[in-house]
Short mmCIF file of C-alpha atoms and ligand atoms in Angstrom, two decimals:
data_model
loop_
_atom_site.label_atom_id
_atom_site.label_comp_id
_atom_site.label_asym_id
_atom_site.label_seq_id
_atom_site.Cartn_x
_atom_site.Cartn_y
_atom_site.Cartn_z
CA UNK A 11 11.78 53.24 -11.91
CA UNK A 12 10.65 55.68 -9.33
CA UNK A 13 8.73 53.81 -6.41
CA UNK A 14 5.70 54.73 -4.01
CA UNK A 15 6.67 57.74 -1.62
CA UNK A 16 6.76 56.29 1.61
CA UNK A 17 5.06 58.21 3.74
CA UNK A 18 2.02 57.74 4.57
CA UNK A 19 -0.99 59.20 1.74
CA UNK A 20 -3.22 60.77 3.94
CA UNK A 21 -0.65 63.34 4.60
CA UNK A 22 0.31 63.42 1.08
CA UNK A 23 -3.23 64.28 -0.06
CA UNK A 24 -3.78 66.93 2.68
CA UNK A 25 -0.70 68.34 1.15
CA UNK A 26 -2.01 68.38 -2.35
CA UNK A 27 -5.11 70.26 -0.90
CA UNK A 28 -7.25 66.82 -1.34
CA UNK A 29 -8.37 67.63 -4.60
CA UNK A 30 -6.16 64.93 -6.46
CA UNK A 31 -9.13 63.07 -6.98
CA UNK A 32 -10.95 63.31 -10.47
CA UNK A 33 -13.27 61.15 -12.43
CA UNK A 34 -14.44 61.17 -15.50
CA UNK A 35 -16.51 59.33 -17.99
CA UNK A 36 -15.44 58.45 -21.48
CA UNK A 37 -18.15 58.26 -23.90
CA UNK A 38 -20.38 55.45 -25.10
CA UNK A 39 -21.89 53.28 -28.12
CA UNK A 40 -19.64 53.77 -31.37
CA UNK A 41 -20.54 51.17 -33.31
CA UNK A 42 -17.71 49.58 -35.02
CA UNK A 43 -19.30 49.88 -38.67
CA UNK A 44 -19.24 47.00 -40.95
CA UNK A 45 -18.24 44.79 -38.25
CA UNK A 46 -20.35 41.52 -36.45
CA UNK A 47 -18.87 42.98 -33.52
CA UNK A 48 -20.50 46.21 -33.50
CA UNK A 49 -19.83 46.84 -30.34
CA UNK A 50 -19.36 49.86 -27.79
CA UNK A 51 -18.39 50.94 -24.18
CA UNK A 52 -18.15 53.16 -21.34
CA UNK A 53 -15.33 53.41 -19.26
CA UNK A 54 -15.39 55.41 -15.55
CA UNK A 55 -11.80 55.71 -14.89
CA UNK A 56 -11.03 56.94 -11.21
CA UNK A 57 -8.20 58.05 -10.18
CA UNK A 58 -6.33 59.21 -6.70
CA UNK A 59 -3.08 61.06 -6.73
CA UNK A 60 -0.30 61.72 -4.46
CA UNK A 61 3.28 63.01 -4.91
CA UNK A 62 4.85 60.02 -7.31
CA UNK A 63 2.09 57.65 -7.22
CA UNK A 64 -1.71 56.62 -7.93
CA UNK A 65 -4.29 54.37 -8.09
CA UNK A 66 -7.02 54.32 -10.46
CA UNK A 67 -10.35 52.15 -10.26
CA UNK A 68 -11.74 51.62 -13.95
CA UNK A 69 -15.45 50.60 -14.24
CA UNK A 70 -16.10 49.38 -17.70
CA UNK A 71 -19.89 49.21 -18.83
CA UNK A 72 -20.23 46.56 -22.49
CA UNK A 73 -22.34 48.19 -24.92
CA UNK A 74 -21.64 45.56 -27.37
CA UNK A 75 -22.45 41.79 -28.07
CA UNK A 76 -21.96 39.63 -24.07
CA UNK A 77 -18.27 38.64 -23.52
CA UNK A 78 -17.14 35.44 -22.10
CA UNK A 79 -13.76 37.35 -21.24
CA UNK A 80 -12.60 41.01 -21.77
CA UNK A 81 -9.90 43.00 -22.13
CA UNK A 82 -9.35 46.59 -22.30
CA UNK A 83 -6.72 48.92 -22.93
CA UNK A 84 -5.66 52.60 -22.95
CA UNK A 85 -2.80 54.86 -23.53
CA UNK A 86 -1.30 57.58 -21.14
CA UNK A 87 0.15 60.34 -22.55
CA UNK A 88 2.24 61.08 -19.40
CA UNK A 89 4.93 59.14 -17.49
CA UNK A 90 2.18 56.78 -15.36
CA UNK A 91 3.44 53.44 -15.30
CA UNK A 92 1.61 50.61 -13.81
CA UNK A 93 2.97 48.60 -11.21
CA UNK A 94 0.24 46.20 -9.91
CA UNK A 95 -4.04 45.62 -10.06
CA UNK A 96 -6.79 44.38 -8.93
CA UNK A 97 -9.20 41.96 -10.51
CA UNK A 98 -7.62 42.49 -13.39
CA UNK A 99 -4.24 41.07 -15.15
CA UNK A 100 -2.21 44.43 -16.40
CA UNK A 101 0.57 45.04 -18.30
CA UNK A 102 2.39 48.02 -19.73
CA UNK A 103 4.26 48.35 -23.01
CA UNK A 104 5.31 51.99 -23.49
CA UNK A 105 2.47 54.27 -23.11
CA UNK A 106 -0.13 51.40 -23.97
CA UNK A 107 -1.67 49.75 -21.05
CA UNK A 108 -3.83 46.48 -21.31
CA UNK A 109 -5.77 44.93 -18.64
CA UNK A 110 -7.13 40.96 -19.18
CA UNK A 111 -10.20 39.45 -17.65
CA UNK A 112 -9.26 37.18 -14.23
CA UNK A 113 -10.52 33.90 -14.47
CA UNK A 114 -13.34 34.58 -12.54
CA UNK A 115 -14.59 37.98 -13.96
CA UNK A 116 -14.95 37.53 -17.67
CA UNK A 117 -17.99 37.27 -18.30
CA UNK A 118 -19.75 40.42 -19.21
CA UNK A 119 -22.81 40.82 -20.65
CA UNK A 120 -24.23 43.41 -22.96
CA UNK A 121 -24.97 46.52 -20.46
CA UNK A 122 -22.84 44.63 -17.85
CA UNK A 123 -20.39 46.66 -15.70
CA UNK A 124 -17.16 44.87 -14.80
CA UNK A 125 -14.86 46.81 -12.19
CA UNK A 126 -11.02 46.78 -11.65
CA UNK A 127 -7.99 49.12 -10.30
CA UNK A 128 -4.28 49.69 -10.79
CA UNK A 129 -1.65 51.11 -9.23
CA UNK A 130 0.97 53.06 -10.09
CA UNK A 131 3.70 55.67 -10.12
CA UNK A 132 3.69 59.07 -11.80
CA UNK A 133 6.59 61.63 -11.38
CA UNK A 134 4.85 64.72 -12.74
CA UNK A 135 1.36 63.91 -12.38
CA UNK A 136 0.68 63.12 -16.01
CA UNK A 137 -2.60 63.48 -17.91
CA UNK A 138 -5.80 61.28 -18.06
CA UNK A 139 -5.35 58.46 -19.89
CA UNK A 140 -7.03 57.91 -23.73
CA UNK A 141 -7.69 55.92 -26.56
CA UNK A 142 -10.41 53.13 -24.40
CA UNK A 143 -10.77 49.61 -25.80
CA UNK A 144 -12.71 46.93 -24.84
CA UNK A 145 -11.38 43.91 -26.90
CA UNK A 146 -9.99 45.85 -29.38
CA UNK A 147 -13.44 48.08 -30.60
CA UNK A 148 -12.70 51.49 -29.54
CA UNK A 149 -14.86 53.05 -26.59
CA UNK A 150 -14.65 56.23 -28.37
CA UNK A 151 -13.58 58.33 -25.76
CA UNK A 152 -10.97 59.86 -27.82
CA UNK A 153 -13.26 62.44 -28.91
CA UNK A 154 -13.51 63.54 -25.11
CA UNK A 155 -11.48 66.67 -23.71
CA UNK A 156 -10.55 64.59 -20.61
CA UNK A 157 -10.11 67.27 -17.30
CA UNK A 158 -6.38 68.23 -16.74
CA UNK A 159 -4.72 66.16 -13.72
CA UNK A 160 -4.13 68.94 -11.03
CA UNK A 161 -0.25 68.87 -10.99
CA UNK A 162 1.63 67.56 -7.33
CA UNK A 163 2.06 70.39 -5.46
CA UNK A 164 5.04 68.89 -3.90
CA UNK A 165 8.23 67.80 -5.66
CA UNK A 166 8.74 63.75 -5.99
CA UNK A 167 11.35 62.42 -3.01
CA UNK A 168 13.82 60.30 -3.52
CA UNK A 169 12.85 56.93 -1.89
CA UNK A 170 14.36 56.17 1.66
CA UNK A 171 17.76 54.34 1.95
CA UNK A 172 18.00 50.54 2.89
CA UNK A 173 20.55 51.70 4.90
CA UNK A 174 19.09 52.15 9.16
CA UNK A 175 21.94 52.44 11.09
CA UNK A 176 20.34 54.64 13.93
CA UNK A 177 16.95 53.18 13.56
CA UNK A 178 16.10 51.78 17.19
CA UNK A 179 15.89 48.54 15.46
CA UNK A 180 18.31 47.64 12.91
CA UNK A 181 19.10 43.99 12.58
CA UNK A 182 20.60 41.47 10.12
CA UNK A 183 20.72 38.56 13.08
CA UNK A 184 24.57 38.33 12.14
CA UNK A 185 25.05 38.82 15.96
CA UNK A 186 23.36 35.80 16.91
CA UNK A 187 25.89 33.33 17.83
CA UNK A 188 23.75 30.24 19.01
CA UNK A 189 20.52 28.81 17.47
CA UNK A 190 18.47 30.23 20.45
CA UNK A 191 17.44 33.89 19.72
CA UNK A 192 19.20 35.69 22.18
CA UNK A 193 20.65 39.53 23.01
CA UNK A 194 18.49 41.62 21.21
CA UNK A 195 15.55 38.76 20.80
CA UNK A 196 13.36 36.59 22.85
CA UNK A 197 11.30 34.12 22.37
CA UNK A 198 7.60 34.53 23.67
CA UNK A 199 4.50 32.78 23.22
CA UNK A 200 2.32 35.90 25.00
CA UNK A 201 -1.12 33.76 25.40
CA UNK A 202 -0.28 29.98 25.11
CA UNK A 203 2.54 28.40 23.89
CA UNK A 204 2.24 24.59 22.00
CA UNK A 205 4.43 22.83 19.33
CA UNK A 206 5.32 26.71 17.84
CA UNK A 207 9.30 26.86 17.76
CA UNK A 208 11.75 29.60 16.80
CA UNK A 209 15.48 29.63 16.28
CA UNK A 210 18.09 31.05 14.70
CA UNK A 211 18.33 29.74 11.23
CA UNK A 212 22.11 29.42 9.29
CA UNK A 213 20.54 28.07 5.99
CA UNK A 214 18.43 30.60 4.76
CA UNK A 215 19.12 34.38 5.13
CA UNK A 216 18.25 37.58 3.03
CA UNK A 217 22.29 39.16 4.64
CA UNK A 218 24.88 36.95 5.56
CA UNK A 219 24.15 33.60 6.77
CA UNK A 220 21.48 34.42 9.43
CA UNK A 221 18.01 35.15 10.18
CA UNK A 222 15.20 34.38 12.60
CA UNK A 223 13.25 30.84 11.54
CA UNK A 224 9.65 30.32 12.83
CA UNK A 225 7.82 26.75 12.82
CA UNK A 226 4.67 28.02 13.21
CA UNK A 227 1.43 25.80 14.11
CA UNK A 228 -2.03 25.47 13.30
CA UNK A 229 -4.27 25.52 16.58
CA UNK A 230 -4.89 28.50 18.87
CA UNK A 231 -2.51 27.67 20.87
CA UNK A 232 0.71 27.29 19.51
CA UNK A 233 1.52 31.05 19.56
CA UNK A 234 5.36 31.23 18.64
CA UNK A 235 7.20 34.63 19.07
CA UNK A 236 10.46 36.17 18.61
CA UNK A 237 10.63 39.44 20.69
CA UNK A 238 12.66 42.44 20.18
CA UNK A 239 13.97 43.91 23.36
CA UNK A 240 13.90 47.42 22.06
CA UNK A 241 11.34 49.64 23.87
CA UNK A 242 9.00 51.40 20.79
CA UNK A 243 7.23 53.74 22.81
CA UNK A 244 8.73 56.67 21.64
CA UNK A 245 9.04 56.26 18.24
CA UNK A 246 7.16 58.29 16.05
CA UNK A 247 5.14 60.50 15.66
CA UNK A 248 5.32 57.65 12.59
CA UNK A 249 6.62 54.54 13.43
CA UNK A 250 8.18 53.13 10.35
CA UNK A 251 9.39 49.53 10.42
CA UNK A 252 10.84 47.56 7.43
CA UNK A 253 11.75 43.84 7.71
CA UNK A 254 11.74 40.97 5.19
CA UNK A 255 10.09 37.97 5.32
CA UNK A 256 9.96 34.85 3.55
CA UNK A 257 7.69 31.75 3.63
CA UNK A 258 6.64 28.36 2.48
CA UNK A 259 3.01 28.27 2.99
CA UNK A 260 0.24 30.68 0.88
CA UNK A 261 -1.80 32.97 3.41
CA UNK A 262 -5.06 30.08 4.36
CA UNK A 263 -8.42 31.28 3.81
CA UNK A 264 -8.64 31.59 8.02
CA UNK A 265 -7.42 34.17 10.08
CA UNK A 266 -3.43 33.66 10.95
CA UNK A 267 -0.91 36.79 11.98
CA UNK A 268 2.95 37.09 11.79
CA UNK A 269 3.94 40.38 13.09
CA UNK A 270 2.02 41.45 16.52
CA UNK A 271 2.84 44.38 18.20
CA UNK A 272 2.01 45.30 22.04
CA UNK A 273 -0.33 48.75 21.56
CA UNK A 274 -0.70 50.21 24.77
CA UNK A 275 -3.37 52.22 23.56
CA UNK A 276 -5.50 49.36 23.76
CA UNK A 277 -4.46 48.17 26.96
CA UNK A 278 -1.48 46.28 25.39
CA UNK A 279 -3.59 44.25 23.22
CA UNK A 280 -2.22 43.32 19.90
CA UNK A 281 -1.76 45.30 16.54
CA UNK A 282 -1.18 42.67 14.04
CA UNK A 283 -0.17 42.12 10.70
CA UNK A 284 -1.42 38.55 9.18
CA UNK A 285 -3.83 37.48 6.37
CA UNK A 286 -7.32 35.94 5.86
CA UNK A 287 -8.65 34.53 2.73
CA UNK A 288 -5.27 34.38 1.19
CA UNK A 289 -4.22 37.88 1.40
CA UNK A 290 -2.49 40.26 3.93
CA UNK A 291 -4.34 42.10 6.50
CA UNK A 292 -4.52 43.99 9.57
CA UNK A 293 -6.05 42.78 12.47
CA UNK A 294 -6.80 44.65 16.08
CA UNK A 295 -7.37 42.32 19.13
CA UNK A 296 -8.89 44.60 20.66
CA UNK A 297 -11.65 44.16 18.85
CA UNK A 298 -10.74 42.15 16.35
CA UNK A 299 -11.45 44.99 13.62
CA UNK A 300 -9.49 43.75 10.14
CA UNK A 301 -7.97 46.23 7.59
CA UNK A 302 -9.09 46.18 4.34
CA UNK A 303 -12.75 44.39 5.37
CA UNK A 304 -13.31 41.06 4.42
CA UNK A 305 -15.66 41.68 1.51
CA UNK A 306 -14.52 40.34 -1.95
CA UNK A 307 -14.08 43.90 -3.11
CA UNK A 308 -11.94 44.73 0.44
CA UNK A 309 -9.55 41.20 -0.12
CA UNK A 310 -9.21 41.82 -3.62
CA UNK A 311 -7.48 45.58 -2.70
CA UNK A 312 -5.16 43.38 -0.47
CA UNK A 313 -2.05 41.00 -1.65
CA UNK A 314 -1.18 37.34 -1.02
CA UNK A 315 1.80 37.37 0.67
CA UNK A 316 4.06 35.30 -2.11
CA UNK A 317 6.16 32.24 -0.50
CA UNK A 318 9.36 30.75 -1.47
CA UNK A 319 11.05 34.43 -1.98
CA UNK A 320 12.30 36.89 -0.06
CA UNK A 321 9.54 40.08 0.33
CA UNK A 322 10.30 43.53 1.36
CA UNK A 323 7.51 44.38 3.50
CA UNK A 324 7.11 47.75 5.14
CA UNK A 325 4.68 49.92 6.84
CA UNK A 326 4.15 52.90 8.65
CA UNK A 327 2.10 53.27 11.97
CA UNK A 328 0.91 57.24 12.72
CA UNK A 329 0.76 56.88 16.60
CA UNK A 330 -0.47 60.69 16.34
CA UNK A 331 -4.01 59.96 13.81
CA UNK A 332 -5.92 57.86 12.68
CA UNK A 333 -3.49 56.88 9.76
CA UNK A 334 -1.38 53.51 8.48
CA UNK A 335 0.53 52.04 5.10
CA UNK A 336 2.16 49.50 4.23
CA UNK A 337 4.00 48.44 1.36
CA UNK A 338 5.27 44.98 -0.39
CA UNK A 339 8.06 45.05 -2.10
CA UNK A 340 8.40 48.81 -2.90
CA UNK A 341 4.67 48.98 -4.30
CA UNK A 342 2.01 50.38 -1.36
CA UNK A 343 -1.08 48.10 -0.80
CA UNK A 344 -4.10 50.12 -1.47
CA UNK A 345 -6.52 48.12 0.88
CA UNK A 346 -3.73 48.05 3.63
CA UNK A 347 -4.08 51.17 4.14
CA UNK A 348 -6.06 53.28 6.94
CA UNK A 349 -6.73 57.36 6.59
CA UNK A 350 -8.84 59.68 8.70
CA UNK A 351 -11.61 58.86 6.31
CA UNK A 352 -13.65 56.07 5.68
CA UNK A 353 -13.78 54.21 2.58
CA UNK A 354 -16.51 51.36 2.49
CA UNK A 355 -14.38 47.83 1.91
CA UNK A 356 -11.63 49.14 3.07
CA UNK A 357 -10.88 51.15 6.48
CA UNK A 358 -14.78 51.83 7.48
CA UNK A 359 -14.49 49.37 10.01
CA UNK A 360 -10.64 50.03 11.20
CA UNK A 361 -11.40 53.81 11.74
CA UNK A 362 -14.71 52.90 14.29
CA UNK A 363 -12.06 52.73 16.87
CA UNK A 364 -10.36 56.47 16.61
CA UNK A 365 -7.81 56.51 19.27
CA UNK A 366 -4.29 56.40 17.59
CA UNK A 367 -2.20 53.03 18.20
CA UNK A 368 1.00 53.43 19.94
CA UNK A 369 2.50 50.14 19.38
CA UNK A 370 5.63 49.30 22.40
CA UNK A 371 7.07 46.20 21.27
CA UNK A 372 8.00 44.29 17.79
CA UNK A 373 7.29 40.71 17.60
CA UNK A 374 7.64 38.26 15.01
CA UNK A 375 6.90 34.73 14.67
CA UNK A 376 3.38 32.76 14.59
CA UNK A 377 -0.49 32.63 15.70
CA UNK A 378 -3.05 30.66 13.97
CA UNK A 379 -6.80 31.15 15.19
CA UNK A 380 -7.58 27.58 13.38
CA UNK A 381 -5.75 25.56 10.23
CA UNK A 382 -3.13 27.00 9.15
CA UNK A 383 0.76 25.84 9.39
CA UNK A 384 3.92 27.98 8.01
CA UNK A 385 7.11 28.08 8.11
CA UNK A 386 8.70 31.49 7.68
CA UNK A 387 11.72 33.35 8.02
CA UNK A 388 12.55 37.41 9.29
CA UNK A 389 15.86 39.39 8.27
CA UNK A 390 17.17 42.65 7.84
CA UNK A 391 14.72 44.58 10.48
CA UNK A 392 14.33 47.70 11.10
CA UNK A 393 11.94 49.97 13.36
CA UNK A 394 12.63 53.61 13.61
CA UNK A 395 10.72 57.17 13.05
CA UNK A 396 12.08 57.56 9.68
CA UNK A 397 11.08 55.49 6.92
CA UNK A 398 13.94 52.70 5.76
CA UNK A 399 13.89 51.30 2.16
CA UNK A 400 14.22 48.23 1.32
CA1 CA B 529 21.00 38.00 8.17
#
């Protein structure tokens, strides 16, 4: 299965001459005849492009009897295959797609609109999608002449190698001979340092048998750090860094972070990478600006951060624009993700501050701004100006 370029989308879409975006309406009120159920719908399906990959927000108006739960399906003629959603439960079989109702989003009454997304990879920029369902009663939008999907106007890539031998960073913690991080690593609590600990862990590793462990503590004050030496101030233009991570403890409704990185930009304050209200975010200390915003809508275009498995989890810092990505395991994070334009519940707030980042420094470990313990462990990291699989 083809994954998610990795390069950053903004530059993707200035590429494709940012007019990948199309909408279009699929018509309404076909009353299934004979049927108690007479029933009927409207479905706005969204969708943004870039070379391999999409997402696609679906707004789905009831024209039929209320629903206590929903579920809708479609079929796409092309090679667009799902690969995760939003406020929605999706699945693909073949060329028939069906999204399910969460638990908290059933409901939908008659002339109630119900929103979701997916996201998704497409290696030839297939056709808009047909044959609309809303539990099981045709939308009738078959009948439509949907518009025709502007093709990529740049040929897929092959996803990066795993392999990142001349990265600046490239480390499986193999080296480490002692249970103190050492050479390449060192430990730092950069504010205040409590009952936070790090070491070098020989139980648990994603390569070999070693990888960085961090105890990390609830409380403001137990900031607990592992450092990479390596000076990042030159990386770029796009600072790409890939790393896996693994821990025991879901992402707490309050604000915690796990990767921080020195941005001299802002006077060496923090760029961080954490989560809030159970899924992954962004976070500047300079002014403590969050990526997506902390709106329903915002969280739910986020990720929890799964525990008690290994996760690939990459991103890509442009230290030249106004621009950031990241990805979890191989699939990009739609609301992690900053461009040079706004979009409300997701980067308004990140792109009030303009001036690039130019992160200088990679560290990894724990900081907790209230509750909020975990345990986790780092392997296999790399930073360089080339993008590394995982
Ligand atoms: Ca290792």
């Amino acid at each position: 299965m083809p994954i998610p370029v990795p390069r950053l989308a903004r530059r993707a879409r200035t590429a494709a001459g940012a007019v990948c975006a199309l909408a279009l309406s699929l018509l309404v009120a076909v009353p299934a005849s004979g049927s108690a159920a007479a029933s009927g719908c409207q479905v706005d399906y969204t969708v943004n492009e870039w070379t391999g990959g999409y997402t696609a927000e679906l707004r789905v108006t009831n024209a039929g009897p209320a629903l206590s739960d929903w579920r809708v399906t479609w079929t796409y003629e092309g090679d667009q295959h799902v690969t995760s959603a939003w406020n929605a439960s999706v699945t693909q079989t073949g060329h028939t797609v069906t999204a399910v109702s969460t638990a908290w989003n059933g409901a939908l009454a008659t002339g109630g609109t119900v929103g979701f997304g997916v996201q998704g990879t497409s290696g030839a920029g297939g056709p808009a999608p047909t044959g609309f369902a809303l539990n099981g009663v045709s939308c009738g939008g078959d009948t439509t002449t949907p518009p025709t999907t502007p093709p990529p106007t740049t040929p897929p890539t092959t996803p990066p190698s795993a392999e990142c031998g001349d990265a600046v960073v490239c480390d499986d913690f193999e080296n480490q001979a002692g249970s103190v991080p050492a050479g390449d690593w060192t430990f730092t609590a950069p504010d205040c340092q409590g009952t936070g600990t790090a070491a070098v862990d020989t139980d648990i590793a994603h390569s070999g048998t070693r990888s960085l462990r961090l105890d990390g503590k609830a409380g403001y004050c137990n900031h607990a750090f592992v450092a990479s030496t390596a000076d990042l101030s030159s990386v770029g233009p796009v600072l790409y860094v890939r790393m896996w991570v693994r821990h025991t403890t879901a992402l707490p409704a309050a604000h915690v972070a796990f990767v921080s990185m020195p941005d001299s930009s802002q006077g060496g304050k923090a760029l961080r990478i954490g989560g809030q209200n159970g899924a992954l975010q962004w976070n500047r200390e300079s002014d403590d600006a969050t990526l997506p915003a902390q709106s329903p809508t915002g969280v739910g275009l986020s990720r929890p951060l799964p525990t008690d498995t290994w996760q690939c989890l990459r991103f890509a810092v442009d230290t030249s624009a106004p621009g950031l990505d990241t990805w979890l395991d191989d699939e990009q994070v739609p609301g992690l993700h900053a461009d040079g334009v706004p979009t409300r519940d997701i980067d308004d707030q990140w792109l009030s501050r303009t001036t690039p980042p130019r992160p200088t420094a990679l560290r990894l470990g724990w900081e907790s701004y209230g509750t909020g313990d975990d345990t986790l462990w780092f392997d296999d990291v790399a930073v360089g100006s080339s993008p590394v699989g995982c």
